[in-house]
Amino acid sequence: MRLLFLGDMVGKSGRTAVWEQLPGLISDFRLDFVIVNGENAAGGFGITEDIFQTTLASGADVVTTGNHVWDQREALTFAAREDRFLRPANYPKGTPGRGSGVYMARNGARVLVANIMGRVFMHPELDDPFTSADREVAACPLGEQADAAIFDFHAEATSEKMCFGHFLDGRVSLVVGTHTHQPTADHQILNGGTAYITDAGMCGDYDSSLGMEKEEPLSRFLSKVPKGRFEAARGPATICGVGVDISDRTGLAERIAPFRRGPRLEETAPSFWN
């Protein structure tokens, strides 16, 4: 199975780049499954139902989120009826929406996708992510109820992300970090066969501060006084993520490589997709 995961869409620039490029990527690379993190898609804060639906229409199979999931209040309503919209699974019982699901890939594979949020330096502090992940894997084991298993771990601390990857190694296909918006260079296949990267990066304008216009955050660092609101940067976006080939026999990863396309970062795509 051939999978593309794209990191956090930030604002109009980021979501438009994904919408415009994703249909061609699916066709050119013969992608079986696509996951996009959409938690910053609406002006950098949350996601609306229209944005969610347009992301699906562009070819995404599932949209994951994170700590900004409820910034647009309408998400509390549509999360309950949209099974391809995921909020972190470790929210308390009774929170609207769902944290995981099993979906059919274009090649017929059953794909478990789970969205988990870390707790180190994160707000709100949710239930234990490791216990939550264990529960998700036990409910849908790889090789039994799922042919592939993808975990979007939305977290700040690199140590927590790496330990989360090792915790799930050999039991899932991919652990991909989101939230920090900077693509890391540590993509690898762990000892047990799970593909891992600490952060997939963002889909947004990299002439910015984490996808936001840089003047206001820079001013706050210098003066310690807010002078305005954070606004999503509006320049040309680079889309970032990872491509993974997953064994149809074991459900574990065979190859992983970064994917970057846009005007500022060095462009790269998995060479094994040629």
mmCIF file of C-alpha atoms in Angstrom:
data_model
loop_
_atom_site.group_PDB
_atom_site.id
_atom_site.type_symbol
_atom_site.label_atom_id
_atom_site.label_comp_id
_atom_site.label_asym_id
_atom_site.label_seq_id
_atom_site.Cartn_x
_atom_site.Cartn_y
_atom_site.Cartn_z
ATOM 1 C CA MET A 1 0.000 0.000 0.000
ATOM 2 C CA ARG A 2 1.220 3.469 -0.893
ATOM 3 C CA LEU A 3 0.351 6.213 1.602
ATOM 4 C CA LEU A 4 0.863 9.969 1.746
ATOM 5 C CA PHE A 5 0.542 11.879 5.012
ATOM 6 C CA LEU A 6 0.505 15.688 4.842
ATOM 7 C CA GLY A 7 1.219 17.825 7.902
ATOM 8 C CA ASP A 8 -0.859 20.620 9.398
ATOM 9 C CA MET A 9 -2.574 22.833 6.816
ATOM 10 C CA VAL A 10 -2.147 26.458 7.921
ATOM 11 C CA GLY A 11 -4.548 29.105 6.652
ATOM 12 C CA LYS A 12 -5.804 29.783 3.154
ATOM 13 C CA SER A 13 -2.366 29.509 1.596
ATOM 14 C CA GLY A 14 -1.761 26.034 3.004
ATOM 15 C CA ARG A 15 -5.175 24.566 2.355
ATOM 16 C CA THR A 16 -5.338 25.956 -1.174
ATOM 17 C CA ALA A 17 -1.969 24.410 -2.022
ATOM 18 C CA VAL A 18 -3.187 21.023 -0.777
ATOM 19 C CA TRP A 19 -6.473 21.283 -2.662
ATOM 20 C CA GLU A 20 -4.738 22.249 -5.901
ATOM 21 C CA GLN A 21 -1.943 19.682 -5.770
ATOM 22 C CA LEU A 22 -3.465 16.625 -4.128
ATOM 23 C CA PRO A 23 -5.509 15.294 -7.096
ATOM 24 C CA GLY A 24 -2.395 15.290 -9.269
ATOM 25 C CA LEU A 25 -0.287 13.659 -6.562
ATOM 26 C CA ILE A 26 -2.807 10.848 -6.162
ATOM 27 C CA SER A 27 -2.796 10.253 -9.909
ATOM 28 C CA ASP A 28 0.942 10.691 -10.543
ATOM 29 C CA PHE A 29 2.107 8.537 -7.629
ATOM 30 C CA ARG A 30 -0.814 6.068 -7.647
ATOM 31 C CA LEU A 31 -1.561 6.723 -3.998
ATOM 32 C CA ASP A 32 -3.794 4.258 -2.193
ATOM 33 C CA PHE A 33 -4.510 6.401 0.864
ATOM 34 C CA VAL A 34 -4.056 10.040 1.926
ATOM 35 C CA ILE A 35 -4.273 11.599 5.400
ATOM 36 C CA VAL A 36 -4.133 15.355 5.986
ATOM 37 C CA ASN A 37 -3.896 17.140 9.326
ATOM 38 C CA GLY A 38 -6.328 20.065 9.110
ATOM 39 C CA GLU A 39 -6.345 21.612 12.567
ATOM 40 C CA ASN A 40 -4.931 25.010 11.488
ATOM 41 C CA ALA A 41 -6.748 25.275 8.165
ATOM 42 C CA ALA A 42 -9.183 28.076 9.079
ATOM 43 C CA GLY A 43 -7.011 31.165 9.392
ATOM 44 C CA GLY A 44 -4.495 29.162 11.407
ATOM 45 C CA PHE A 45 -6.998 28.220 14.108
ATOM 46 C CA GLY A 46 -9.229 25.172 13.723
ATOM 47 C CA ILE A 47 -11.204 23.961 10.749
ATOM 48 C CA THR A 48 -14.678 24.601 9.342
ATOM 49 C CA GLU A 49 -17.004 22.050 7.806
ATOM 50 C CA ASP A 50 -16.625 23.613 4.360
ATOM 51 C CA ILE A 51 -12.831 23.323 4.572
ATOM 52 C CA PHE A 52 -13.128 19.744 5.783
ATOM 53 C CA GLN A 53 -15.447 18.783 2.932
ATOM 54 C CA THR A 54 -13.268 20.485 0.317
ATOM 55 C CA THR A 55 -10.214 18.641 1.651
ATOM 56 C CA LEU A 56 -12.048 15.341 1.211
ATOM 57 C CA ALA A 57 -13.183 16.374 -2.271
ATOM 58 C CA SER A 58 -9.553 17.059 -3.230
ATOM 59 C CA GLY A 59 -8.696 13.438 -2.455
ATOM 60 C CA ALA A 60 -7.950 13.148 1.267
ATOM 61 C CA ASP A 61 -9.367 10.005 2.857
ATOM 62 C CA VAL A 62 -9.155 11.215 6.473
ATOM 63 C CA VAL A 63 -8.567 14.577 8.174
ATOM 64 C CA THR A 64 -6.851 14.557 11.568
ATOM 65 C CA THR A 65 -6.521 17.429 14.033
ATOM 66 C CA GLY A 66 -4.978 18.290 17.419
ATOM 67 C CA ASN A 67 -5.121 20.928 20.130
ATOM 68 C CA HIS A 68 -6.855 23.492 17.878
ATOM 69 C CA VAL A 69 -9.659 21.136 16.886
ATOM 70 C CA TRP A 70 -12.407 23.165 18.621
ATOM 71 C CA ASP A 71 -11.165 26.681 17.741
ATOM 72 C CA GLN A 72 -13.985 26.909 15.196
ATOM 73 C CA ARG A 73 -17.035 26.146 17.309
ATOM 74 C CA GLU A 74 -18.914 24.519 14.412
ATOM 75 C CA ALA A 75 -16.465 21.610 14.662
ATOM 76 C CA LEU A 76 -18.262 20.550 17.841
ATOM 77 C CA THR A 77 -21.326 19.948 15.689
ATOM 78 C CA PHE A 78 -20.018 18.345 12.520
ATOM 79 C CA ALA A 79 -17.446 16.165 14.337
ATOM 80 C CA ALA A 80 -20.281 14.014 15.629
ATOM 81 C CA ARG A 81 -21.587 13.132 12.168
ATOM 82 C CA GLU A 82 -18.417 12.947 10.064
ATOM 83 C CA ASP A 83 -16.588 9.646 10.489
ATOM 84 C CA ARG A 84 -13.623 10.816 8.390
ATOM 85 C CA PHE A 85 -12.956 13.725 10.751
ATOM 86 C CA LEU A 86 -10.796 12.775 13.733
ATOM 87 C CA ARG A 87 -10.067 14.622 16.956
ATOM 88 C CA PRO A 88 -7.551 13.276 19.497
ATOM 89 C CA ALA A 89 -8.715 9.924 20.846
ATOM 90 C CA ASN A 90 -7.525 10.735 24.360
ATOM 91 C CA TYR A 91 -10.129 13.437 24.943
ATOM 92 C CA PRO A 92 -12.374 12.461 27.865
ATOM 93 C CA LYS A 93 -15.359 10.199 27.338
ATOM 94 C CA GLY A 94 -18.329 12.178 26.050
ATOM 95 C CA THR A 95 -16.326 14.588 23.878
ATOM 96 C CA PRO A 96 -17.991 15.003 20.446
ATOM 97 C CA GLY A 97 -16.566 13.120 17.506
ATOM 98 C CA ARG A 98 -14.210 10.185 17.295
ATOM 99 C CA GLY A 99 -10.488 9.628 17.678
ATOM 100 C CA SER A 100 -10.019 6.718 15.295
ATOM 101 C CA GLY A 101 -11.626 4.773 12.498
ATOM 102 C CA VAL A 102 -11.050 2.012 9.981
ATOM 103 C CA TYR A 103 -11.242 3.091 6.357
ATOM 104 C CA MET A 104 -11.024 1.385 2.978
ATOM 105 C CA ALA A 105 -8.021 2.292 0.831
ATOM 106 C CA ARG A 106 -8.160 2.465 -2.959
ATOM 107 C CA ASN A 107 -6.428 -0.916 -3.155
ATOM 108 C CA GLY A 108 -9.010 -2.501 -0.829
ATOM 109 C CA ALA A 109 -6.837 -2.474 2.307
ATOM 110 C CA ARG A 110 -8.405 -1.759 5.700
ATOM 111 C CA VAL A 111 -6.601 1.200 7.263
ATOM 112 C CA LEU A 112 -6.809 2.073 10.949
ATOM 113 C CA VAL A 113 -6.168 5.777 11.501
ATOM 114 C CA ALA A 114 -5.854 7.088 15.051
ATOM 115 C CA ASN A 115 -5.268 10.650 16.244
ATOM 116 C CA ILE A 116 -3.557 10.972 19.649
ATOM 117 C CA MET A 117 -2.368 14.129 21.439
ATOM 118 C CA GLY A 118 0.698 14.375 23.636
ATOM 119 C CA ARG A 119 0.749 15.867 27.131
ATOM 120 C CA VAL A 120 4.204 17.433 27.542
ATOM 121 C CA PHE A 121 3.943 21.234 27.075
ATOM 122 C CA MET A 122 0.464 20.775 25.581
ATOM 123 C CA HIS A 123 -2.873 22.323 26.471
ATOM 124 C CA PRO A 124 -5.395 20.997 27.233
ATOM 125 C CA GLU A 125 -3.713 18.102 29.026
ATOM 126 C CA LEU A 126 -5.623 15.034 27.912
ATOM 127 C CA ASP A 127 -5.690 11.428 29.081
ATOM 128 C CA ASP A 128 -2.494 9.360 28.927
ATOM 129 C CA PRO A 129 -1.576 9.067 25.237
ATOM 130 C CA PHE A 130 0.235 5.757 25.703
ATOM 131 C CA THR A 131 -2.742 4.101 27.370
ATOM 132 C CA SER A 132 -5.030 5.549 24.724
ATOM 133 C CA ALA A 133 -2.829 4.221 21.903
ATOM 134 C CA ASP A 134 -2.638 0.801 23.545
ATOM 135 C CA ARG A 135 -6.424 0.695 23.646
ATOM 136 C CA GLU A 136 -6.724 1.626 19.968
ATOM 137 C CA VAL A 137 -4.266 -1.072 18.899
ATOM 138 C CA ALA A 138 -5.931 -3.723 21.071
ATOM 139 C CA ALA A 139 -9.336 -2.906 19.581
ATOM 140 C CA CYS A 140 -8.079 -3.215 15.995
ATOM 141 C CA PRO A 141 -4.880 -5.286 15.787
ATOM 142 C CA LEU A 142 -2.660 -5.027 12.740
ATOM 143 C CA GLY A 143 -2.994 -8.165 10.637
ATOM 144 C CA GLU A 144 -6.411 -8.984 12.061
ATOM 145 C CA GLN A 145 -8.938 -6.151 11.814
ATOM 146 C CA ALA A 146 -6.527 -3.813 9.978
ATOM 147 C CA ASP A 147 -4.139 -4.223 7.053
ATOM 148 C CA ALA A 148 -2.356 -0.978 7.960
ATOM 149 C CA ALA A 149 -2.368 1.278 11.037
ATOM 150 C CA ILE A 150 -1.440 4.964 11.053
ATOM 151 C CA PHE A 151 -1.064 7.074 14.203
ATOM 152 C CA ASP A 152 -0.931 10.878 14.016
ATOM 153 C CA PHE A 153 0.755 11.870 17.286
ATOM 154 C CA HIS A 154 0.092 15.576 17.796
ATOM 155 C CA ALA A 155 2.694 16.618 20.333
ATOM 156 C CA GLU A 156 5.313 19.228 21.235
ATOM 157 C CA ALA A 157 8.178 17.395 22.928
ATOM 158 C CA THR A 158 10.464 15.391 20.660
ATOM 159 C CA SER A 159 11.272 12.978 23.489
ATOM 160 C CA GLU A 160 7.593 12.173 23.990
ATOM 161 C CA LYS A 161 7.152 11.658 20.257
ATOM 162 C CA MET A 162 10.142 9.342 19.969
ATOM 163 C CA CYS A 163 9.091 7.271 22.971
ATOM 164 C CA PHE A 164 5.591 7.033 21.517
ATOM 165 C CA GLY A 165 7.070 5.658 18.293
ATOM 166 C CA HIS A 166 9.125 3.065 20.146
ATOM 167 C CA PHE A 167 6.087 2.156 22.257
ATOM 168 C CA LEU A 168 4.104 1.262 19.127
ATOM 169 C CA ASP A 169 7.001 -0.175 17.123
ATOM 170 C CA GLY A 170 6.071 -3.441 15.469
ATOM 171 C CA ARG A 171 2.373 -2.949 16.175
ATOM 172 C CA VAL A 172 1.512 -0.186 13.673
ATOM 173 C CA SER A 173 2.600 0.837 10.196
ATOM 174 C CA LEU A 174 3.423 4.516 10.803
ATOM 175 C CA VAL A 175 3.786 6.923 13.705
ATOM 176 C CA VAL A 176 3.931 10.476 12.347
ATOM 177 C CA GLY A 177 4.396 13.536 14.515
ATOM 178 C CA THR A 178 2.496 16.759 13.921
ATOM 179 C CA HIS A 179 2.030 20.118 15.716
ATOM 180 C CA THR A 180 5.463 21.797 15.590
ATOM 181 C CA HIS A 181 5.134 22.662 11.870
ATOM 182 C CA GLN A 182 8.814 22.026 11.101
ATOM 183 C CA PRO A 183 9.751 18.960 9.039
ATOM 184 C CA THR A 184 12.367 16.861 10.797
ATOM 185 C CA ALA A 185 15.117 14.827 9.162
ATOM 186 C CA ASP A 186 14.761 11.672 11.259
ATOM 187 C CA HIS A 187 12.431 9.636 9.045
ATOM 188 C CA GLN A 188 13.276 5.984 9.597
ATOM 189 C CA ILE A 189 11.932 2.487 10.014
ATOM 190 C CA LEU A 190 12.240 1.419 13.640
ATOM 191 C CA ASN A 191 13.566 -1.988 14.667
ATOM 192 C CA GLY A 192 10.140 -3.609 14.731
ATOM 193 C CA GLY A 193 9.127 -2.346 11.294
ATOM 194 C CA THR A 194 7.155 0.803 12.117
ATOM 195 C CA ALA A 195 7.865 3.898 10.008
ATOM 196 C CA TYR A 196 8.509 7.002 12.097
ATOM 197 C CA ILE A 197 9.148 10.742 11.776
ATOM 198 C CA THR A 198 9.144 13.248 14.638
ATOM 199 C CA ASP A 199 7.296 15.918 12.638
ATOM 200 C CA ALA A 200 5.901 15.897 9.126
ATOM 201 C CA GLY A 201 6.037 19.690 8.872
ATOM 202 C CA MET A 202 3.217 21.955 7.775
ATOM 203 C CA CYS A 203 1.443 22.838 4.568
ATOM 204 C CA GLY A 204 1.778 26.604 4.632
ATOM 205 C CA ASP A 205 3.926 29.652 3.949
ATOM 206 C CA TYR A 206 7.427 29.034 5.330
ATOM 207 C CA ASP A 207 8.300 32.762 5.101
ATOM 208 C CA SER A 208 6.630 33.017 8.494
ATOM 209 C CA SER A 209 6.696 31.943 12.119
ATOM 210 C CA LEU A 210 5.123 28.471 12.095
ATOM 211 C CA GLY A 211 2.780 29.599 9.314
ATOM 212 C CA MET A 212 1.844 32.897 10.954
ATOM 213 C CA GLU A 213 2.831 36.356 9.718
ATOM 214 C CA LYS A 214 6.158 36.839 11.450
ATOM 215 C CA GLU A 215 5.868 40.472 12.574
ATOM 216 C CA GLU A 216 3.518 39.908 15.526
ATOM 217 C CA PRO A 217 5.321 36.911 17.096
ATOM 218 C CA LEU A 218 8.669 38.642 16.547
ATOM 219 C CA SER A 219 7.322 41.766 18.256
ATOM 220 C CA ARG A 220 6.145 39.705 21.223
ATOM 221 C CA PHE A 221 9.575 38.144 21.611
ATOM 222 C CA LEU A 222 11.169 41.595 21.594
ATOM 223 C CA SER A 223 8.684 43.551 23.711
ATOM 224 C CA LYS A 224 6.749 40.858 25.637
ATOM 225 C CA VAL A 225 3.609 42.869 24.777
ATOM 226 C CA PRO A 226 0.922 41.717 22.294
ATOM 227 C CA LYS A 227 0.268 44.367 19.658
ATOM 228 C CA GLY A 228 -2.228 42.490 17.539
ATOM 229 C CA ARG A 229 -3.605 39.091 16.621
ATOM 230 C CA PHE A 230 -1.720 36.231 15.026
ATOM 231 C CA GLU A 231 -2.633 36.049 11.338
ATOM 232 C CA ALA A 232 -1.893 33.180 8.959
ATOM 233 C CA ALA A 233 0.831 34.044 6.459
ATOM 234 C CA ARG A 234 -0.511 34.514 2.946
ATOM 235 C CA GLY A 235 2.533 33.857 0.772
ATOM 236 C CA PRO A 236 3.021 30.830 -1.496
ATOM 237 C CA ALA A 237 2.798 27.591 0.466
ATOM 238 C CA THR A 238 5.045 24.562 0.617
ATOM 239 C CA ILE A 239 3.291 21.290 1.327
ATOM 240 C CA CYS A 240 5.152 18.874 3.589
ATOM 241 C CA GLY A 241 4.628 15.316 4.703
ATOM 242 C CA VAL A 242 5.892 11.778 4.298
ATOM 243 C CA GLY A 243 5.375 8.992 1.810
ATOM 244 C CA VAL A 244 5.309 5.418 3.032
ATOM 245 C CA ASP A 245 5.134 2.058 1.302
ATOM 246 C CA ILE A 246 3.451 -0.524 3.523
ATOM 247 C CA SER A 247 3.716 -4.277 3.062
ATOM 248 C CA ASP A 248 0.489 -5.917 1.929
ATOM 249 C CA ARG A 249 1.662 -9.068 3.730
ATOM 250 C CA THR A 250 2.657 -7.763 7.181
ATOM 251 C CA GLY A 251 1.177 -4.267 7.382
ATOM 252 C CA LEU A 252 4.567 -2.930 8.447
ATOM 253 C CA ALA A 253 6.577 -0.299 6.627
ATOM 254 C CA GLU A 254 8.911 -1.127 3.786
ATOM 255 C CA ARG A 255 10.069 2.419 2.966
ATOM 256 C CA ILE A 256 9.572 5.976 4.226
ATOM 257 C CA ALA A 257 10.750 9.274 2.768
ATOM 258 C CA PRO A 258 9.908 12.956 3.201
ATOM 259 C CA PHE A 259 7.669 14.771 0.753
ATOM 260 C CA ARG A 260 8.113 18.519 0.218
ATOM 261 C CA ARG A 261 6.838 20.600 -2.684
ATOM 262 C CA GLY A 262 6.823 24.384 -2.818
ATOM 263 C CA PRO A 263 8.866 27.546 -3.216
ATOM 264 C CA ARG A 264 11.033 27.764 -0.072
ATOM 265 C CA LEU A 265 12.208 24.370 1.176
ATOM 266 C CA GLU A 266 14.226 21.918 -0.865
ATOM 267 C CA GLU A 267 11.736 19.838 -2.844
ATOM 268 C CA THR A 268 11.799 16.107 -2.368
ATOM 269 C CA ALA A 269 9.590 13.120 -3.025
ATOM 270 C CA PRO A 270 10.086 9.424 -2.306
ATOM 271 C CA SER A 271 12.449 8.088 -4.963
ATOM 272 C CA PHE A 272 10.794 4.696 -4.656
ATOM 273 C CA TRP A 273 7.626 6.252 -6.123
ATOM 274 C CA ASN A 274 9.306 6.869 -9.488
#
